[in-house]
mmCIF file of C-alpha atoms in Angstrom:
data_model
loop_
_atom_site.group_PDB
_atom_site.id
_atom_site.type_symbol
_atom_site.label_atom_id
_atom_site.label_comp_id
_atom_site.label_asym_id
_atom_site.label_seq_id
_atom_site.Cartn_x
_atom_site.Cartn_y
_atom_site.Cartn_z
ATOM 1 C CA ASP R 111 67.370 73.730 88.974
ATOM 2 C CA ASP R 112 65.443 72.998 92.005
ATOM 3 C CA ALA R 113 67.640 69.530 93.333
ATOM 4 C CA LYS R 114 69.449 69.650 96.266
ATOM 5 C CA GLY R 115 73.250 70.097 95.745
ATOM 6 C CA GLU R 116 75.738 66.899 95.652
ATOM 7 C CA GLY R 117 78.771 67.097 95.082
ATOM 8 C CA ILE R 118 82.715 65.807 96.468
ATOM 9 C CA VAL R 119 85.265 67.222 98.078
ATOM 10 C CA ILE R 120 88.530 68.032 97.022
ATOM 11 C CA ASP R 121 90.515 69.338 99.208
ATOM 12 C CA ALA R 122 90.039 71.099 102.252
ATOM 13 C CA ARG R 123 91.953 73.332 105.278
ATOM 14 C CA MET R 124 91.041 75.742 108.074
ATOM 15 C CA GLU R 125 92.139 78.980 106.868
ATOM 16 C CA LYS R 126 92.705 82.369 108.993
ATOM 17 C CA GLY R 127 89.339 84.597 109.498
ATOM 18 C CA LEU R 128 87.589 82.646 107.643
ATOM 19 C CA GLY R 129 86.769 78.808 109.556
ATOM 20 C CA VAL R 130 86.800 75.879 107.202
ATOM 21 C CA VAL R 131 87.379 76.101 103.439
ATOM 22 C CA ALA R 132 86.537 73.417 101.875
ATOM 23 C CA ASP R 133 87.366 72.716 97.751
ATOM 24 C CA CYS R 134 84.199 71.138 95.765
ATOM 25 C CA VAL R 135 82.850 70.030 92.781
ATOM 26 C CA ILE R 136 79.747 70.051 92.924
ATOM 27 C CA ARG R 137 78.035 67.144 90.396
ATOM 28 C CA TRP R 138 73.956 67.490 89.888
ATOM 29 C CA GLY R 139 71.736 69.431 91.652
ATOM 30 C CA LYS R 140 72.536 73.730 92.790
ATOM 31 C CA VAL R 141 74.435 74.697 96.349
ATOM 32 C CA GLU R 142 73.753 78.260 97.502
ATOM 33 C CA ARG R 143 74.173 80.312 100.194
ATOM 34 C CA GLY R 144 73.196 79.117 103.492
ATOM 35 C CA ASP R 145 72.161 75.834 102.687
ATOM 36 C CA PHE R 146 73.087 73.060 105.303
ATOM 37 C CA VAL R 147 75.668 70.702 103.690
ATOM 38 C CA VAL R 148 77.028 67.428 105.331
ATOM 39 C CA SER R 149 80.272 65.558 103.938
ATOM 40 C CA GLY R 150 81.387 62.680 105.607
ATOM 41 C CA THR R 151 80.301 63.513 110.256
ATOM 42 C CA THR R 152 80.994 66.944 109.820
ATOM 43 C CA GLY R 153 78.233 69.573 108.260
ATOM 44 C CA GLY R 154 77.537 72.893 108.838
ATOM 45 C CA ARG R 155 75.439 76.938 106.704
ATOM 46 C CA VAL R 156 76.657 77.646 103.709
ATOM 47 C CA LYS R 157 78.770 81.179 104.885
ATOM 48 C CA PHE R 158 80.621 81.537 101.845
ATOM 49 C CA LEU R 159 80.344 80.633 98.435
ATOM 50 C CA ASN R 160 82.776 81.374 96.115
ATOM 51 C CA ASP R 161 85.115 79.909 92.606
ATOM 52 C CA VAL R 162 87.768 78.857 92.442
ATOM 53 C CA ALA R 163 89.521 83.094 91.450
ATOM 54 C CA ASN R 164 87.691 83.800 94.968
ATOM 55 C CA ASN R 165 84.474 85.946 93.189
ATOM 56 C CA PRO R 166 81.527 85.799 94.764
ATOM 57 C CA LEU R 167 78.578 82.667 93.672
ATOM 58 C CA LYS R 168 74.949 82.869 94.250
ATOM 59 C CA LYS R 169 74.421 79.243 92.625
ATOM 60 C CA GLY R 170 77.460 76.249 92.356
ATOM 61 C CA ARG R 171 75.582 74.771 89.935
ATOM 62 C CA PRO R 172 76.561 71.369 88.459
ATOM 63 C CA SER R 173 80.315 70.193 87.444
ATOM 64 C CA GLN R 174 81.442 73.720 88.688
ATOM 65 C CA PRO R 175 84.463 73.394 91.727
ATOM 66 C CA VAL R 176 82.841 75.826 93.904
ATOM 67 C CA ARG R 177 85.251 77.038 97.465
ATOM 68 C CA ILE R 178 82.240 76.534 100.538
ATOM 69 C CA VAL R 179 83.244 78.830 104.194
ATOM 70 C CA GLY R 180 80.689 77.131 106.865
ATOM 71 C CA PHE R 181 81.781 73.077 107.347
ATOM 72 C CA LYS R 182 83.024 73.197 111.323
ATOM 73 C CA SER R 183 85.367 70.983 110.972
ATOM 74 C CA LEU R 184 87.650 69.690 108.493
ATOM 75 C CA PRO R 185 85.493 66.893 105.627
ATOM 76 C CA LYS R 186 87.801 64.278 104.439
ATOM 77 C CA ALA R 187 89.363 65.123 100.591
ATOM 78 C CA GLY R 188 87.359 62.446 98.605
ATOM 79 C CA ASP R 189 83.654 62.843 101.244
ATOM 80 C CA PRO R 190 80.643 63.560 99.368
ATOM 81 C CA VAL R 191 79.328 66.689 99.681
ATOM 82 C CA VAL R 192 75.335 66.962 100.256
ATOM 83 C CA CYS R 193 72.817 69.331 100.987
ATOM 84 C CA ALA R 194 70.069 69.197 103.883
ATOM 85 C CA SER R 195 66.494 70.738 103.689
ATOM 86 C CA SER R 196 67.176 72.212 107.436
ATOM 87 C CA GLU R 197 69.262 71.902 110.261
ATOM 88 C CA ASP R 198 67.580 68.952 111.413
ATOM 89 C CA GLU R 199 68.462 67.177 108.924
ATOM 90 C CA ALA R 200 71.962 67.429 108.605
ATOM 91 C CA LYS R 201 72.263 66.517 112.751
ATOM 92 C CA GLU R 202 70.411 63.463 111.450
ATOM 93 C CA ILE R 203 72.876 62.486 108.513
ATOM 94 C CA ILE R 204 75.397 63.115 110.682
ATOM 95 C CA ARG R 205 74.126 60.867 113.692
ATOM 96 C CA LEU R 206 73.695 58.365 111.252
ATOM 97 C CA ARG R 207 76.317 57.749 109.467
ATOM 98 C CA GLU R 208 78.787 58.169 112.235
ATOM 99 C CA SER R 209 76.948 55.892 113.886
ATOM 100 C CA GLU R 210 77.716 53.105 110.830
ATOM 101 C CA LEU R 211 81.291 53.625 111.579
ATOM 102 C CA SER R 212 82.529 50.960 113.063
ATOM 103 C CA ASN R 213 85.625 50.464 115.062
ATOM 104 C CA GLU R 214 88.076 48.901 112.517
ATOM 105 C CA GLU R 215 87.174 51.708 109.358
ATOM 106 C CA ARG R 216 87.917 54.795 112.849
ATOM 107 C CA ALA R 217 91.016 52.255 113.406
ATOM 108 C CA ASP R 218 92.379 52.204 109.756
ATOM 109 C CA PHE R 219 93.072 56.213 109.906
ATOM 110 C CA GLU R 220 94.704 55.456 113.716
ATOM 111 C CA ASN R 221 97.217 52.859 112.375
ATOM 112 C CA ASP R 222 100.695 52.968 114.253
ATOM 113 C CA VAL R 223 103.633 54.125 111.938
ATOM 114 C CA GLU R 224 106.510 52.473 113.356
ATOM 115 C CA LEU R 225 110.046 53.761 112.071
ATOM 116 C CA GLN R 226 113.517 52.497 112.374
ATOM 117 C CA VAL R 227 116.428 55.160 112.476
ATOM 118 C CA THR R 228 119.633 54.099 110.573
ATOM 119 C CA GLY R 229 123.237 55.483 110.432
ATOM 120 C CA THR R 230 126.877 54.894 111.542
ATOM 121 C CA ALA R 231 127.003 53.050 114.713
ATOM 122 C CA ALA R 232 128.318 55.662 116.449
ATOM 123 C CA LYS R 233 125.056 57.984 115.886
ATOM 124 C CA GLN R 234 123.137 54.655 116.959
ATOM 125 C CA GLY R 235 124.781 53.661 119.544
ATOM 126 C CA LEU R 236 124.667 57.463 120.731
ATOM 127 C CA MET R 237 120.631 57.385 120.127
ATOM 128 C CA LEU R 238 120.197 54.212 121.343
ATOM 129 C CA GLN R 239 122.018 55.146 124.747
ATOM 130 C CA ARG R 240 119.753 58.612 124.919
ATOM 131 C CA ALA R 241 116.579 56.775 124.594
ATOM 132 C CA GLN R 242 117.735 54.318 127.215
ATOM 133 C CA GLU R 243 118.002 57.459 129.109
ATOM 134 C CA LYS R 244 115.409 60.161 128.259
ATOM 135 C CA TYR R 245 112.243 56.894 128.274
ATOM 136 C CA GLY R 246 113.826 54.210 130.014
ATOM 137 C CA PHE R 247 114.343 51.582 126.808
ATOM 138 C CA ASP R 248 115.617 48.726 128.307
ATOM 139 C CA GLY R 249 117.793 47.408 125.502
ATOM 140 C CA ASP R 250 116.071 44.481 125.934
ATOM 141 C CA GLU R 251 115.688 44.063 121.481
ATOM 142 C CA SER R 252 114.110 40.939 121.750
ATOM 143 C CA ASN R 253 110.758 41.998 121.083
ATOM 144 C CA VAL R 254 112.210 44.878 118.789
ATOM 145 C CA GLY R 255 114.910 44.643 116.090
ATOM 146 C CA ALA R 256 118.500 45.505 116.717
ATOM 147 C CA GLY R 257 119.118 49.084 117.201
ATOM 148 C CA THR R 258 115.819 49.920 116.270
ATOM 149 C CA ILE R 259 113.934 52.363 118.845
ATOM 150 C CA ARG R 260 109.928 53.899 118.291
ATOM 151 C CA ILE R 261 109.705 57.225 118.284
ATOM 152 C CA PRO R 262 106.325 59.541 118.928
ATOM 153 C CA VAL R 263 105.379 61.537 115.806
ATOM 154 C CA VAL R 264 103.028 63.570 115.909
ATOM 155 C CA ILE R 265 102.004 65.636 112.361
ATOM 156 C CA LYS R 266 100.054 68.134 112.087
ATOM 157 C CA ALA R 267 98.655 69.287 108.783
ATOM 158 C CA ASP R 268 96.230 72.595 107.631
ATOM 159 C CA SER R 269 94.529 69.713 105.533
ATOM 160 C CA HIS R 270 93.446 65.596 105.515
ATOM 161 C CA GLY R 271 95.239 65.278 102.160
ATOM 162 C CA ALA R 272 97.792 66.798 103.065
ATOM 163 C CA LEU R 273 98.066 64.577 106.765
ATOM 164 C CA GLU R 274 98.095 61.197 104.107
ATOM 165 C CA ALA R 275 100.921 62.152 101.721
ATOM 166 C CA VAL R 276 102.827 62.782 105.022
ATOM 167 C CA ARG R 277 101.467 59.519 106.841
ATOM 168 C CA ASP R 278 102.361 57.657 103.685
ATOM 169 C CA ALA R 279 105.461 58.544 103.626
ATOM 170 C CA LEU R 280 106.906 57.969 106.785
ATOM 171 C CA VAL R 281 105.178 54.450 106.349
ATOM 172 C CA SER R 282 107.633 54.219 103.014
ATOM 173 C CA ILE R 283 110.732 55.521 104.500
ATOM 174 C CA GLY R 284 111.169 51.410 104.927
ATOM 175 C CA THR R 285 112.716 49.318 107.746
ATOM 176 C CA ASP R 286 115.903 47.991 105.557
#
């Protein structure tokens, strides 16, 4: 019963007035209010511990879904959550995890997404003309497909799971 709690993040989001709220399932041990928790490369102290109906809990027990408020930044869905015995231990775990991340893993999240504009010839012509005026697109189509322009897209999402879903949807639009 006194074992450090471990679990997994189901989803995380920012909530006005609370900050980062992470929905987690406890796998073993217990999680209590005031514990130091680490998930991926973020951590914090459990400020609030609630069940899924937002009722306050004293302890989160194995196989119990809980809401943890107190992470400093958004943990990723699917990342494990571990309790640390002190803030120093939590910081050390985070430091070790950050040093283990390779550049390839970081770049995997930041893959370039290339979209193709399709539609009627008139619409494409108008879009190409606007791109030439606005972005200095020179019309040299040897390095990009005919009628294809690159459009920078910024995706804003309230949780990592939502961000991945939108990103995958954009990638799956296709380049027919």
